[in-house]
Amino acid sequence: MKFLSREALQTWLDRLANEATLIAPRLVDGILLYRSVSSARDIVLDYTRPKMSAKEVVLPSSEPILLVEKRGQDVNLSEPPTGEQVVFGLRPCDAHGIAVLDAVFVAQEPVDLNYARRRNATTLVGLSCPQMWEDCFCTSMGGMPNDPSHVDVLLTEVENGYAVTTVTDKGRTLVAELSLQEMEYEPPESVLNEAELVLTQEHWPDRFADQYWDLLAERCLECRMCAYLCPVCRCFDVRDQVVQQGISYSKYDRLRCWDSCTGANYRMVAGGHNPRATKGQRLRNRFFCKFHYFPVEYGLSGCVGCGRCIEACPVNIDIVEVLRDMSRASNAPQTSKVSPNAETGITA
Amino acid sequence: MTEFALQDQIRARAKELLASEQVQCVIGYEHGSRGQIRPVFIHQSTDTDRLVWDQGCTHNLVTYLRDKKGAFGSGEHPQRVAIIVKPCDSRALNVLLAEKQIEREHLYVIGVVCAGIVEGAGYAGQSSDKLQARCLRCNDRVPVIYDLLVGEPTQAETEDDYIDLAELEAMSPAERAAFWLKQYERCILCYACRQVCPGCYCSICMFERDDSLWVGIAAGTKEKEAFHLGRAYHLAARCIGCNECERVCPMELPLSLLNRKLAKEVQALFHYRAGDKPSQSPLATMLAEGEEFPA
């Protein structure tokens, strides 16, 4: 393995912070978040996972996707600028989340230009989890706490430093200037949680009309916390906003902002009709999207098993409990049937 | 009386109420996953053994009554519901009754004598033996409204000195603004504070209108400030201090400081405490002695 000492890491991170926007786990008023740092000193290296996922670096909670300026009869359209950014200390599940977002925004035409611009300017440096933490279930979602698949470079803590695995060309370019020592030993494997979940994706359509969802949703508060903390949830709303309006000069922003299927007005359409009018229908969408619509549409799980929503939900809506209920229900006689095709088209 | 005895009493009454069809649903607490306590909705008299009561029952269940009153304009009848309330939660019932949001005859209130709720309640692995700060300064042991009282009424001799506000009150307006803007910046606009609040029952929140009448959809500090300050003002003389907003906030915004500052001012100016009395009208529509509503 290639070895980077602790001291060399600090020097490298300081240099990265000077050359690009460096985003890393940092304490903000006592809460760990992926945020830009000005020096290696600000970076927290010993952590479970930041409170929010890293999706903000490629899909900000709100961003102008079009800026319109009107001067007299001239209309100018411009796009917001994006600079180079390096994300350090990314957990493998969060990198997995970005890979899922890539499938939606850039893998197929039409490419989402804003997302693509940010994504191309982003280099991901992962940091392996030494163990799966409480609430973690990444191994059930096709991940591993030391999975290098979705990062450009992966660091794994070893004695006095880090094992460095370069994964992509982008990663090779990033570490090219580092003098890495060749060591004879390999980094230790991460400690895994025991319980593996059995996923029964094909049975989900049979559960569409179950009363289960209405009953589960009774305690749902319809906040959007689960979706906003999630590395994969990517729904957004777009609205035009007046910044300045005058006779000779006007300015408008077209804003894109996060949205969530748990929110009451999520599927409201013109005229006030809402095809997902009840809490149960919307909460069902959350789970169907992750475990049925998304896998069917993209061949990937819509959940990476980071466990953030489990930890944060104030009323204990537990995604693992839902998965267990679903696999139990798939073995039980069906109480109701619907045509699966009626719904598979409705993805976020 | 032990917690188990209280729990048995709650279960027994819930069973009677459901079996006799006096209510269609009992809103209470149950053991959830990972050792957490969570809200539960019991519809069958055979399920009442799921109900629990202990010092981890932190959620203010009154917020769920807005789902039981029948969708606005749908013609649905409100459900007859039994609900378990702590003294703080019970004051939220009075607020909703005074604001004509719920009807007393549709409600069966199981009031529980409360000695305080522990810190970390409602989250896995975080529960401690220490009482929540709001409970340490709370003087109320008995709910202000109930049909069945569970537990032996006790007395508490605590004085709320609002010491938690001292630091902010000592700041200059500019310092205070800087403090709050720094807090708001962290907010992710998940609206959990609003959703969990029994006092926030508007079907369309003014801060989320499709026409952006008051605030746009951007997640900027300006928008967040408008939302939090607006919400605080809308809750002035209505917030009963259950502190659910602060508990649920994933970004740990100290929202109690906003709500309690307003509660303190309202108490000093009008000698009014939200939800204390059953027939109390909202402060905004109360008349002083000698005043009359215009004809």
XYZ file of C-alpha atoms in Angstrom:
643
model
C 0.000 0.000 0.000
C 0.934 3.647 -0.480
C 1.428 5.534 2.784
C 0.930 9.201 3.633
C 2.043 10.401 7.063
C -0.191 12.556 9.236
C 2.148 15.521 8.856
C 2.275 15.153 5.075
C -1.522 15.028 4.993
C -1.777 18.310 6.879
C 0.666 19.988 4.495
C -1.235 18.620 1.511
C -4.597 19.785 2.832
C -3.237 23.259 3.529
C -2.038 23.416 -0.057
C -5.372 22.197 -1.407
C -7.169 24.841 0.645
C -5.032 27.480 -1.071
C -5.410 26.161 -4.590
C -9.114 25.289 -4.711
C -12.206 25.369 -2.570
C -11.537 22.642 -0.009
C -14.639 21.141 1.559
C -14.180 18.893 4.568
C -15.867 17.858 7.827
C -15.834 20.952 10.018
C -17.651 21.911 13.214
C -20.183 24.686 12.695
C -21.542 25.773 16.091
C -20.934 22.270 17.399
C -22.490 20.488 14.423
C -20.292 18.532 12.032
C -20.922 19.485 8.408
C -19.115 19.259 5.085
C -18.110 22.893 4.714
C -15.329 24.862 3.069
C -12.202 25.214 5.214
C -9.356 27.675 4.977
C -6.721 25.420 6.543
C -6.158 21.834 7.633
C -6.513 22.933 11.268
C -10.281 23.353 10.822
C -10.812 19.790 9.617
C -12.204 17.139 11.946
C -10.571 13.775 11.252
C -12.201 11.658 13.943
C -15.925 11.469 13.248
C -18.776 9.145 12.434
C -20.558 11.049 9.700
C -21.425 14.714 9.214
C -25.023 15.613 10.033
C -25.839 16.445 6.409
C -24.734 14.418 3.416
C -22.289 15.844 0.893
C -24.871 16.284 -1.850
C -24.773 20.033 -1.250
C -21.421 20.233 -3.039
C -23.023 19.161 -6.317
C -26.658 20.041 -5.669
C -26.874 23.059 -3.357
C -30.019 23.570 -1.291
C -30.786 26.564 -3.436
C -29.026 27.939 -6.481
C -29.763 30.281 -9.356
C -29.800 28.207 -12.522
C -30.346 31.194 -14.749
C -29.688 34.879 -14.277
C -31.641 37.223 -16.500
C -30.744 40.874 -16.970
C -32.803 43.267 -19.034
C -31.373 46.621 -20.060
C -33.753 48.582 -22.255
C -34.572 46.192 -25.069
C -31.498 43.956 -24.508
C -31.932 40.750 -22.568
C -28.858 39.004 -21.207
C -28.967 35.422 -20.046
C -26.025 34.207 -18.023
C -25.226 31.166 -15.968
C -23.794 31.270 -12.474
C -20.033 30.625 -12.199
C -18.530 27.506 -10.627
C -14.969 27.015 -9.348
C -12.810 23.958 -8.736
C -13.563 22.149 -5.497
C -12.022 19.244 -3.617
C -14.058 17.337 -1.065
C -11.887 15.731 1.596
C -13.037 13.286 4.249
C -16.007 12.095 2.251
C -17.525 8.954 3.720
C -17.910 6.128 1.169
C -21.714 6.171 1.593
C -21.781 9.867 0.724
C -19.644 9.187 -2.353
C -22.091 6.407 -3.228
C -24.861 8.999 -2.930
C -23.122 11.277 -5.418
C -22.772 8.314 -7.805
C -26.541 7.839 -7.592
C -27.081 11.540 -8.320
C -24.750 11.212 -11.323
C -27.046 8.531 -12.723
C -29.929 11.000 -12.655
C -28.235 14.210 -13.688
C -25.357 13.343 -16.021
C -25.380 9.684 -17.101
C -28.261 10.146 -19.537
C -29.239 12.854 -21.985
C -30.308 15.507 -21.403
C -27.492 16.300 -19.010
C -28.290 18.726 -16.213
C -25.870 21.532 -17.072
C -25.589 23.074 -13.637
C -25.046 19.758 -11.936
C -22.541 18.684 -14.600
C -20.563 21.904 -14.286
C -20.231 21.453 -10.531
C -19.601 17.733 -10.733
C -16.824 18.112 -13.322
C -15.129 20.706 -11.154
C -15.276 18.421 -8.095
C -12.669 15.908 -6.928
C -13.686 13.447 -4.226
C -11.199 12.311 -1.584
C -12.810 9.629 0.548
C -11.963 8.603 4.093
C -12.857 5.009 5.032
C -14.996 4.388 8.082
C -13.010 2.173 10.470
C -16.325 0.577 11.362
C -20.013 0.747 10.544
C -21.632 3.060 13.082
C -24.913 2.629 14.871
C -27.793 3.031 12.364
C -25.455 2.251 9.430
C -26.538 -0.350 6.862
C -24.390 0.492 3.829
C -23.462 -3.169 3.266
C -27.157 -3.958 2.700
C -27.299 -1.254 0.011
C -24.311 -2.437 -1.992
C -21.728 -0.323 -0.178
C -18.849 -0.903 2.188
C -17.387 1.329 4.900
C -14.071 1.279 2.966
C -15.531 1.182 -0.552
C -13.263 2.992 -3.049
C -15.755 2.668 -5.957
C -17.175 6.167 -6.014
C -14.280 8.414 -4.992
C -11.241 9.665 -6.887
C -8.858 8.898 -4.028
C -9.548 6.895 -0.870
C -7.661 7.320 2.383
C -7.797 4.691 5.108
C -6.380 5.404 8.529
C -3.414 3.278 9.567
C -0.836 3.768 12.297
C 0.728 7.262 12.070
C -0.967 8.060 8.804
C -3.127 6.940 5.943
C -3.136 4.303 3.236
C -3.791 6.033 -0.093
C -5.703 4.304 -2.883
C -5.935 6.245 -6.136
C -9.006 5.267 -8.077
C -9.449 7.604 -11.055
C -7.263 9.731 -13.305
C -8.599 12.779 -11.528
C -7.371 11.235 -8.295
C -3.976 10.390 -9.793
C -3.561 14.007 -10.895
C -4.514 15.238 -7.442
C -1.966 13.091 -5.587
C 0.733 13.292 -8.304
C 2.813 15.772 -6.356
C 2.697 13.790 -3.131
C 5.657 11.625 -2.216
C 3.885 8.494 -1.041
C 5.886 5.767 0.682
C 5.441 2.182 -0.429
C 4.657 -0.019 2.597
C 4.633 -3.779 2.832
C 1.398 -4.098 4.783
C -2.257 -3.529 3.892
C -4.718 -1.334 5.822
C -7.052 -3.137 8.232
C -10.555 -4.057 7.066
C -13.464 -2.066 8.515
C -15.591 -3.627 11.227
C -19.042 -4.489 9.858
C -22.431 -4.539 11.533
C -23.936 -7.981 11.653
C -27.476 -7.605 10.425
C -27.916 -7.750 6.666
C -31.236 -6.713 5.220
C -32.976 -8.826 2.663
C -34.372 -6.679 -0.104
C -37.393 -7.839 -1.993
C -37.718 -5.210 -4.643
C -40.010 -7.189 -6.929
C -42.726 -7.441 -4.273
C -43.066 -3.715 -3.728
C -45.792 -3.110 -6.344
C -48.023 -5.574 -4.460
C -47.771 -3.402 -1.380
C -48.764 -0.187 -3.110
C -52.368 -0.051 -1.902
C -51.650 -1.393 1.594
C -53.107 0.457 4.530
C -49.616 0.157 6.015
C -48.572 3.499 4.508
C -51.453 5.455 5.996
C -50.809 3.892 9.377
C -47.076 4.601 9.199
C -47.768 8.166 8.131
C -50.029 8.882 11.083
C -46.987 9.804 13.129
C -45.066 11.439 10.254
C -44.784 15.181 10.873
C -44.495 15.956 7.148
C -41.252 17.824 7.675
C -38.530 17.426 5.082
C -35.644 16.545 7.310
C -35.209 12.980 6.053
C -35.003 14.094 2.438
C -32.739 17.042 3.113
C -30.241 14.980 5.125
C -30.332 12.165 2.560
C -27.368 11.729 0.175
C -29.717 10.545 -2.576
C -32.971 12.565 -2.373
C -32.707 15.039 -5.188
C -36.156 16.502 -5.808
C -36.207 20.205 -6.456
C -38.592 23.021 -7.167
C -37.916 25.812 -9.654
C -39.287 29.318 -9.415
C -38.476 32.660 -11.002
C -37.817 35.516 -8.676
C -37.587 39.236 -9.258
C -34.333 40.663 -7.900
C -34.788 44.177 -9.242
C -37.440 45.638 -11.483
C -37.308 49.036 -13.163
C -37.942 50.862 -16.412
C -34.399 50.801 -17.772
C -33.000 47.842 -15.862
C -34.471 44.624 -14.450
C -32.914 41.492 -12.990
C -34.443 38.085 -12.383
C -33.167 34.812 -10.921
C -34.415 31.397 -11.851
C -33.943 29.471 -8.611
C -33.784 25.773 -8.041
C -34.307 24.675 -4.430
C -34.567 21.351 -2.655
C -38.007 19.862 -2.293
C -39.267 16.743 -0.555
C -42.082 14.301 -1.195
C -43.053 14.399 2.475
C -44.065 18.063 2.207
C -47.775 18.796 1.788
C -47.539 20.728 -1.491
C -45.042 18.363 -3.116
C -47.256 17.180 -5.968
C -49.639 20.096 -6.107
C -50.317 21.018 -9.714
C -51.889 24.000 -11.448
C -55.518 24.364 -10.444
C -54.824 22.993 -6.988
C -55.140 19.277 -7.757
C -52.825 17.061 -5.745
C -52.397 13.441 -6.869
C -50.491 12.776 -3.628
C -52.902 14.543 -1.322
C -52.477 12.437 1.816
C -49.540 11.980 4.148
C -49.605 8.241 3.573
C -49.333 8.612 -0.205
C -46.372 10.921 0.161
C -44.522 8.867 2.746
C -45.111 5.804 0.571
C -43.518 7.722 -2.278
C -40.399 8.204 -0.188
C -39.891 4.472 0.204
C -41.173 3.389 -3.205
C -38.864 5.915 -4.829
C -35.837 4.497 -3.040
C -36.599 0.813 -3.296
C -38.752 0.417 -6.362
C -39.035 3.361 -8.771
C -35.372 4.230 -8.694
C -34.021 0.662 -8.995
C -36.434 -0.003 -11.863
C -35.544 3.199 -13.658
C -31.794 3.340 -13.066
C -30.787 -0.115 -11.863
C -29.454 1.361 -8.631
C -30.669 1.489 -5.065
C -32.139 4.856 -4.135
C -30.722 4.451 -0.621
C -27.067 4.102 0.353
C -27.650 3.043 3.957
C -25.994 5.996 5.704
C -28.594 5.913 8.481
C -28.947 9.690 8.766
C -32.735 9.674 8.455
C -32.977 7.042 11.184
C -30.846 9.060 13.543
C -32.591 12.361 12.861
C -36.289 11.520 12.555
C -37.957 13.015 15.629
C -40.812 10.502 15.487
C -38.804 7.339 14.798
C -39.784 6.626 11.206
C -37.081 4.050 10.674
C -36.222 3.064 7.114
C -34.755 -0.263 8.259
C -37.960 -1.090 10.114
C -39.923 -0.302 6.937
C -37.662 -2.593 4.894
C -38.122 -5.391 7.412
C -41.901 -4.863 7.372
C -41.862 -4.996 3.585
C -39.896 -8.219 3.398
C -42.145 -9.742 6.044
C -45.212 -8.617 4.120
C -43.852 -10.101 0.895
C -44.007 -13.528 2.523
C -47.520 -12.994 3.824
C -50.721 -13.370 1.811
C -51.523 -10.242 -0.104
C -54.263 -8.085 1.299
C -54.632 -5.952 -1.768
C -53.437 -5.751 -5.326
C -52.746 -2.951 -7.738
C -51.276 -2.805 -11.184
C -47.583 -2.093 -10.705
C -47.316 -0.347 -14.054
C -49.694 2.369 -13.033
C -47.090 3.750 -10.693
C -43.637 2.907 -11.979
C -43.735 5.918 -14.259
C -44.023 8.259 -11.311
C -40.486 8.767 -10.150
C -39.079 11.894 -8.682
C -47.588 5.202 41.946
C -45.040 3.629 39.661
C -44.803 4.305 35.966
C -46.088 0.785 35.331
C -49.230 1.423 37.332
C -49.835 4.642 35.397
C -49.321 2.788 32.167
C -51.836 0.106 33.167
C -54.385 2.778 33.974
C -53.850 4.414 30.575
C -54.185 1.088 28.766
C -57.325 0.133 30.653
C -59.092 3.405 29.890
C -57.954 3.333 26.258
C -59.395 -0.170 25.929
C -62.756 0.911 27.377
C -62.944 3.980 25.162
C -62.219 2.035 21.985
C -64.370 -0.993 22.864
C -67.360 1.218 23.642
C -66.687 3.248 20.488
C -66.531 6.448 22.480
C -63.420 7.260 20.480
C -62.091 6.070 17.136
C -58.452 6.533 17.973
C -56.197 6.877 21.003
C -53.072 8.953 20.489
C -50.359 7.905 22.908
C -46.829 6.605 23.142
C -45.286 3.245 22.300
C -41.875 1.593 22.207
C -40.472 2.091 18.724
C -37.325 0.752 17.118
C -33.864 1.018 18.708
C -35.304 1.544 22.195
C -36.998 4.810 21.252
C -40.348 6.041 22.497
C -42.569 7.288 19.685
C -46.118 8.490 19.089
C -48.660 5.765 18.389
C -52.225 5.758 17.093
C -54.344 2.961 18.481
C -57.514 2.130 16.553
C -58.420 -1.290 18.002
C -59.224 -2.125 21.601
C -57.029 -5.221 21.170
C -53.949 -3.073 20.541
C -53.965 -1.021 23.720
C -51.100 -2.985 25.253
C -48.818 -1.107 22.919
C -49.381 2.051 24.963
C -46.581 3.009 27.345
C -45.853 5.808 29.738
C -42.497 6.806 31.162
C -40.178 9.784 31.443
C -39.139 9.399 27.828
C -42.565 10.466 26.519
C -41.348 13.810 25.254
C -43.505 14.346 22.146
C -46.370 16.824 22.342
C -49.124 14.721 20.775
C -51.529 17.670 20.517
C -49.933 18.550 17.194
C -51.519 15.439 15.646
C -55.043 16.692 16.318
C -54.875 18.832 13.181
C -54.889 15.604 11.154
C -58.010 14.401 12.951
C -60.307 17.309 12.359
C -61.136 16.378 8.756
C -59.577 18.069 5.759
C -60.695 21.662 5.263
C -63.621 21.849 2.875
C -63.818 18.048 2.556
C -66.991 17.740 4.601
C -65.286 14.997 6.647
C -66.357 14.833 10.249
C -63.716 15.273 12.901
C -62.711 12.003 14.529
C -63.457 11.361 18.172
C -60.023 11.017 19.672
C -58.501 10.257 23.051
C -55.144 11.858 23.652
C -52.493 11.547 26.344
C -51.187 14.880 27.561
C -48.588 16.124 29.992
C -49.233 19.437 31.785
C -47.361 21.421 29.103
C -49.167 19.632 26.260
C -52.517 20.231 27.959
C -52.025 23.978 27.670
C -51.727 23.529 23.905
C -55.210 21.984 24.024
C -56.519 25.132 25.669
C -54.868 27.273 22.995
C -56.489 25.227 20.230
C -59.865 25.250 21.994
C -59.759 29.032 22.400
C -58.841 29.385 18.727
C -61.726 27.095 17.729
C -59.404 24.576 16.107
C -60.762 21.606 18.010
C -64.010 20.840 19.747
C -64.063 19.644 23.309
C -66.799 17.072 22.684
C -64.648 15.281 20.136
C -61.847 14.858 22.620
C -61.186 12.569 25.542
C -58.182 13.865 27.434
C -56.039 11.491 29.459
C -53.930 13.827 31.588
C -50.794 12.464 33.189
C -49.188 13.907 36.306
C -45.675 14.712 35.137
C -42.449 14.977 37.090
C -40.437 15.911 34.022
C -39.074 14.302 30.886
C -35.480 13.190 30.495
C -32.935 14.695 28.139
C -32.342 12.932 24.844
C -35.815 11.374 24.950
C -37.161 10.458 21.532
C -33.760 9.618 20.065
C -31.935 6.294 20.044
C -29.193 5.829 22.578
C -29.372 9.393 23.856
C -31.739 9.081 26.782
C -30.189 10.094 30.093
C -31.317 10.333 33.731
C -31.124 14.117 33.674
C -34.326 16.083 33.240
C -34.697 18.429 30.290
C -33.949 22.072 31.054
C -37.566 23.022 30.330
C -38.723 20.461 32.908
C -36.288 21.645 35.587
C -37.855 25.109 35.500
C -41.423 23.844 35.113
C -43.869 24.282 37.957
C -46.775 22.378 36.466
C -47.339 18.840 37.617
C -51.013 18.429 36.731
C -52.561 19.015 33.282
C -54.874 22.038 33.105
C -57.525 20.052 31.264
C -58.394 16.356 31.443
C -61.190 13.813 31.574
C -59.101 11.246 33.374
C -56.167 12.176 35.568
C -53.500 9.526 35.857
C -51.069 9.741 38.780
C -51.065 11.402 42.198
C -51.091 15.201 41.977
C -47.944 16.686 43.489
C -46.681 20.191 44.103
C -43.570 21.730 42.636
C -41.785 24.779 43.915
C -39.784 26.020 41.008
C -39.595 29.569 39.789
C -38.896 30.215 36.134
C -36.177 32.861 36.343
C -35.570 33.025 32.579
C -31.869 32.796 33.338
C -31.333 31.200 29.925
C -32.251 34.538 28.323
C -29.806 36.638 30.376
C -26.904 36.342 27.978
C -28.957 37.439 24.975
C -30.676 40.231 26.860
C -27.294 41.641 27.850
C -26.296 41.960 24.202
C -26.696 45.105 22.132
C -29.295 44.898 19.353
C -26.481 44.586 16.804
C -24.836 41.745 18.702
C -28.161 40.023 19.090
C -28.889 40.320 15.382
C -25.445 38.875 14.607
C -26.067 35.975 17.003
C -29.378 35.099 15.400
C -28.231 35.489 11.805
C -25.435 33.034 12.553
C -28.005 30.576 13.897
C -30.428 31.047 10.991
C -27.658 30.501 8.476
C -27.435 26.879 9.617
C -31.169 26.247 9.177
C -31.968 23.881 6.290
C -35.627 24.934 6.016
C -36.845 21.408 6.673
C -39.770 23.027 8.536
C -39.673 20.377 11.264
C -40.073 23.148 13.880
C -43.287 24.277 12.236
C -44.592 20.800 11.545
C -44.134 19.596 15.105
C -45.746 22.712 16.604
C -49.359 22.362 17.762
C -49.761 26.120 17.260
C -48.727 25.986 13.591
C -51.847 24.662 11.939
C -52.284 26.932 8.900
C -53.075 24.763 5.895
C -50.836 26.967 3.761
C -47.988 28.553 5.676
C -47.458 32.189 4.670
C -43.765 31.430 4.202
C -44.462 28.743 1.644
C -46.956 30.309 -0.673
C -46.618 29.369 -4.320
C -46.755 33.027 -5.269
C -43.789 33.949 -3.021
C -45.919 36.761 -1.595
C -43.796 37.214 1.546
C -40.658 35.168 0.973
C -39.194 33.399 -2.036
C -38.088 29.788 -2.147
C -34.348 30.439 -1.863
C -32.658 28.888 1.165
C -30.905 32.167 1.966
C -30.283 33.654 5.401
C -32.760 36.454 4.627
C -35.543 33.955 3.920
C -34.681 31.893 6.978
C -34.682 34.961 9.183
C -38.108 35.957 7.884
C -39.413 32.460 8.550
C -38.071 32.094 12.087
C -38.931 35.610 13.225
C -42.336 35.378 11.591
C -43.031 32.065 13.245
C -41.910 33.382 16.618
C -44.266 36.362 16.357
C -47.129 34.142 15.291
C -46.503 32.104 18.404
C -46.241 35.016 20.810
C -48.805 34.475 23.597
C -49.615 31.117 21.967
C -46.444 29.086 22.509
C -46.846 26.879 25.562
C -43.176 25.981 25.801
C -43.226 22.271 25.012
C -39.987 23.002 23.186
C -40.660 20.403 20.526
C -39.357 22.813 17.858
C -35.954 22.907 19.487
C -35.916 19.160 20.127
C -36.609 18.226 16.527
C -34.279 20.754 14.881
C -31.571 18.754 13.099
C -29.326 21.826 13.087
C -29.835 22.490 16.809
C -31.100 26.060 16.523
C -31.799 27.425 20.028
C -35.415 28.228 19.167
C -36.520 28.194 22.812
C -34.661 31.470 23.298
C -36.902 33.169 20.741
C -40.138 31.695 22.039
C -39.309 32.195 25.692
C -38.260 35.808 25.191
C -41.700 36.525 23.756
C -43.432 34.519 26.487
C -41.552 36.514 29.108
C -42.538 39.840 27.531
C -46.160 38.798 27.200
C -46.259 37.697 30.823
C -44.688 40.957 32.044
C -46.906 43.207 29.913
C -50.234 41.410 30.011
C -49.942 38.916 32.891
C -50.915 36.310 30.353
C -49.615 32.778 29.987
C -50.696 30.815 26.947
C -53.176 28.020 27.539
C -53.544 28.439 31.292
C -57.329 28.588 31.251
C -59.832 26.609 29.205
C -61.947 29.542 28.036
C -59.104 31.963 27.633
C -59.487 33.893 24.433
C -56.385 34.548 22.342
C -54.425 37.487 23.733
C -54.836 39.435 20.498
C -58.627 39.502 20.949
C -58.786 40.050 24.712
C -60.353 43.248 25.947
C -59.128 45.261 28.884
C -61.613 46.268 31.541
C -64.009 48.883 30.156
C -63.206 48.041 26.547
C -65.889 46.766 24.213
C -65.892 45.213 20.780
C -67.023 47.780 18.194
C -70.643 47.275 17.211
